[in-house]
């Protein structure tokens, strides 16, 4: 079984970005979105860090929190060969009921790709009735149908 990371969130978080499960590279690095070709941190840098690269993961987390953004995954545990979400089996969800109850400032969920939404909906459908949410194109390098510029343009209005 592989295990997701703890959430990046604080009492001021208003927008929670929801992924599926960290990739092999992310698990090795013990950091969200650690694959160098994943567009997630490039999008955040373009919108909140003057396009500059982040020095380290601590700076990335600080940037999210300073801009009232949070991060977590739909799943807490699963079996998976490789990094593709389509290979996930025997999944167990993260506890979003408790997380959202403890962080009432969260007003919007942004799903990083369809699989993140699919797993969230499977286990937490009632939360979708009372929380604004959007399903955005995955930032994964496997989602090559969108360029980085396209992803930045599409994600930008939802992150503000």
PDB file of N, CA and C in Angstrom, residues 5-6 25 45 66-67 85 94-95 102 118 123 125-126 131 145 153-154:
ATOM      1  N   UNK A   5       0.251  12.081   1.467  1.00  0.00           N
ATOM      2  CA  UNK A   5       0.888  12.996   2.419  1.00  0.00           C
ATOM      3  C   UNK A   5      -0.173  13.691   3.277  1.00  0.00           C
ATOM      4  N   UNK A   6       0.248  14.283   4.386  1.00  0.00           N
ATOM      5  CA  UNK A   6      -0.685  15.115   5.158  1.00  0.00           C
ATOM      6  C   UNK A   6      -1.103  16.331   4.328  1.00  0.00           C
ATOM      7  N   UNK A  25       7.651   9.529  -8.180  1.00  0.00           N
ATOM      8  CA  UNK A  25       8.680  10.558  -7.927  1.00  0.00           C
ATOM      9  C   UNK A  25       8.351  11.366  -6.676  1.00  0.00           C
ATOM     10  N   UNK A  45       3.902  29.069  -9.506  1.00  0.00           N
ATOM     11  CA  UNK A  45       4.980  30.064  -9.642  1.00  0.00           C
ATOM     12  C   UNK A  45       4.577  31.177 -10.605  1.00  0.00           C
ATOM     13  N   UNK A  66       0.312  31.342   1.984  1.00  0.00           N
ATOM     14  CA  UNK A  66       0.249  32.809   1.942  1.00  0.00           C
ATOM     15  C   UNK A  66      -0.842  33.304   0.993  1.00  0.00           C
ATOM     16  N   UNK A  67      -1.196  32.458   0.033  1.00  0.00           N
ATOM     17  CA  UNK A  67      -2.217  32.830  -0.939  1.00  0.00           C
ATOM     18  C   UNK A  67      -3.543  32.110  -0.703  1.00  0.00           C
ATOM     19  N   UNK A  85      -3.007   7.118 -12.449  1.00  0.00           N
ATOM     20  CA  UNK A  85      -4.211   6.997 -11.624  1.00  0.00           C
ATOM     21  C   UNK A  85      -5.078   5.829 -12.073  1.00  0.00           C
ATOM     22  N   UNK A  94      -9.166   9.779   1.918  1.00  0.00           N
ATOM     23  CA  UNK A  94      -8.820  10.694   3.006  1.00  0.00           C
ATOM     24  C   UNK A  94     -10.116  11.197   3.643  1.00  0.00           C
ATOM     25  N   UNK A  95     -10.021  11.678   4.864  1.00  0.00           N
ATOM     26  CA  UNK A  95     -11.196  12.107   5.632  1.00  0.00           C
ATOM     27  C   UNK A  95     -11.491  13.591   5.392  1.00  0.00           C
ATOM     28  N   UNK A 102     -13.025  21.119  10.153  1.00  0.00           N
ATOM     29  CA  UNK A 102     -11.986  21.801  10.931  1.00  0.00           C
ATOM     30  C   UNK A 102     -11.447  23.050  10.231  1.00  0.00           C
ATOM     31  N   UNK A 118     -13.292  11.830  -9.417  1.00  0.00           N
ATOM     32  CA  UNK A 118     -13.996  10.541  -9.394  1.00  0.00           C
ATOM     33  C   UNK A 118     -13.880   9.881  -8.025  1.00  0.00           C
ATOM     34  N   UNK A 123     -16.547   8.708  -2.522  1.00  0.00           N
ATOM     35  CA  UNK A 123     -16.558   8.602  -1.061  1.00  0.00           C
ATOM     36  C   UNK A 123     -17.163   9.812  -0.351  1.00  0.00           C
ATOM     37  N   UNK A 125     -19.581  12.296  -1.919  1.00  0.00           N
ATOM     38  CA  UNK A 125     -20.548  12.993  -2.780  1.00  0.00           C
ATOM     39  C   UNK A 125     -21.361  14.058  -2.043  1.00  0.00           C
ATOM     40  N   UNK A 126     -21.826  13.824  -0.808  1.00  0.00           N
ATOM     41  CA  UNK A 126     -22.617  14.873  -0.133  1.00  0.00           C
ATOM     42  C   UNK A 126     -21.861  16.193   0.049  1.00  0.00           C
ATOM     43  N   UNK A 131     -20.312  22.578  -1.346  1.00  0.00           N
ATOM     44  CA  UNK A 131     -19.022  23.224  -1.589  1.00  0.00           C
ATOM     45  C   UNK A 131     -18.886  23.524  -3.077  1.00  0.00           C
ATOM     46  N   UNK A 145      -2.160  16.786 -23.707  1.00  0.00           N
ATOM     47  CA  UNK A 145      -3.056  17.477 -24.641  1.00  0.00           C
ATOM     48  C   UNK A 145      -3.138  18.978 -24.365  1.00  0.00           C
ATOM     49  N   UNK A 153      -3.400  29.258 -18.174  1.00  0.00           N
ATOM     50  CA  UNK A 153      -4.569  30.062 -18.574  1.00  0.00           C
ATOM     51  C   UNK A 153      -5.862  29.467 -18.012  1.00  0.00           C
ATOM     52  N   UNK A 154      -5.991  28.154 -18.056  1.00  0.00           N
ATOM     53  CA  UNK A 154      -7.211  27.502 -17.576  1.00  0.00           C
ATOM     54  C   UNK A 154      -7.297  27.528 -16.052  1.00  0.00           C
TER      55      UNK A 154
END
